[in-house]
Amino acid sequence: MKNLFVDQTVSQIGEEVRLYGWVGTIRDHKKIVFIDLRDRTGIVQVVGGEEFKVLSTEDVVYIKGLVKKRPEKLVNPKLKTGTIEVEAKELKIISKALPLPIPVQGDGYDIDEERRLKYRYLDIRRPRMTRNLILKSKSTMFIRNYLAELGFLEIETPILTKTTPEGARDFLVPSRLQKGNFYALPQSPQQYKQLLMVAGIERYFQIARCFRDEDPRRDRAYGEFTQLDLEMSFVEQNDIITLAEDLFTSLVKEIFPEKHISQTPWPRLSHKYVMEKYGTDKPDLRKNKADPNELSFSWTIDFPLFSEQSEKDFFYGSGKAKFAPSHHMFTAPHPDDVLLLDKNPLKVRGLQHDMVLNGYEVGGGSIRIHQPEIQKKVFDLIGFNEEQKKQFSHMLEAFGYGVPPHGGIAPGIDRFLFTVLGEPSIREVMAFPASSGGKISVMEAPSPASDGQLKELGIKINS
Ligand code: ASP
């Protein structure tokens, strides 16, 4: 007899089972006591005797018992295990629970979020949160299998690295061995994945953690998030778009069968068209916004390669240039527009593709520049000084040793799930997100460093 998840009991009528879990609701009927035993797969009703009276909700217990079919009129159609119950033969209390600081029943939306984040390990017990994490795990597993089948290699890239700008502020980590120098946490693996193409990997992906120090929003977590980062060599834009479209269409069918995609193939719309027609580059094309199961995907393409540089583009260039990349500085210009780079940069279209779902940008990517002279021109146009060019000289050097044409995309896994599930915030699909103010509440991070640590790093705090 092996341990079972509670939802497996339903097929065990007449069998003795061993179950572990948490005590949910308790219904005391004098001589007999009913409890809902809960684990991450759901709940099962357990019938016990007077020894069950000592239980409190959220105690962790072991139960050995006999699975019995419920009489027809006691069947609970709302429960996966509603056709059976477990008659307890043995009960062990493994650990007692104090009264909880937040309830774990219900959807939890009405509880103060800071409090939910402080007690996230309890918050995740709520079935909605457990479900979200299960769906996330299933989605990434699906992606891994799908891409492996197509010959993609999953490759990790460094977290302690150098700046890879994606339009946000970097997180810096001081180096002990090289005092006064800093690593930057990657805003994405962009440069590494391009270098993997130079290395001949041809099809790469990674379920990658990205770090960006930018203010949180409904659809953006503070600090870090997860992308499906992928890159391919010897491809055109259509190949990347088709791959991502097929992958996400199959994923929705498999993991979210109750959802329906309103238009296939997904419409491909030019930036100019969507801006004129909808006033946004991520239009919500759902036919019926009241239908929670409608998914409306589209592609926005033909973005301008540059926008006019503004204050917020402080991290690009010397601050004197007129142009900032619309996507990032590695995006290739449309081949028909290359000559315009010298004459009228704002008129150049880029080979960028944004994946849009129900009004959210859930992914972005592009065909990359692979010609060192064009890359140098883009660096000049965005106003890089010699120092800044040196920071990216490894890319230009690598492109000198035989570089395949390449491109890719990076859909955000949390962003995609939050949109598909219609959750009110992206934090609802993350296990331990930062709260406002960038705090990881469970751990009370960030926290001060000790004097010894600071000394070793050669850092003095001005307070
Ligand atoms: N690195 C890009 C991003 O994080 C995606 C890409 O161009 O593939 O948005």
mmCIF file of C-alpha atoms in Angstrom, residues 30-33 47-53 88:
data_model
loop_
_atom_site.group_PDB
_atom_site.id
_atom_site.type_symbol
_atom_site.label_atom_id
_atom_site.label_comp_id
_atom_site.label_asym_id
_atom_site.label_seq_id
_atom_site.Cartn_x
_atom_site.Cartn_y
_atom_site.Cartn_z
ATOM 1 C CA LYS A 30 -21.242 13.770 18.350
ATOM 2 C CA LYS A 31 -20.300 10.092 17.861
ATOM 3 C CA ILE A 32 -18.901 10.570 14.416
ATOM 4 C CA VAL A 33 -16.777 13.405 13.077
ATOM 5 C CA VAL A 47 -15.319 9.738 8.637
ATOM 6 C CA GLY A 48 -13.809 9.267 12.063
ATOM 7 C CA GLY A 49 -14.892 8.477 15.595
ATOM 8 C CA GLU A 50 -14.467 10.355 18.857
ATOM 9 C CA GLU A 51 -10.653 10.332 18.524
ATOM 10 C CA PHE A 52 -11.166 12.946 15.759
ATOM 11 C CA LYS A 53 -12.514 15.452 18.280
ATOM 12 C CA ALA A 88 -10.795 6.042 9.130
#
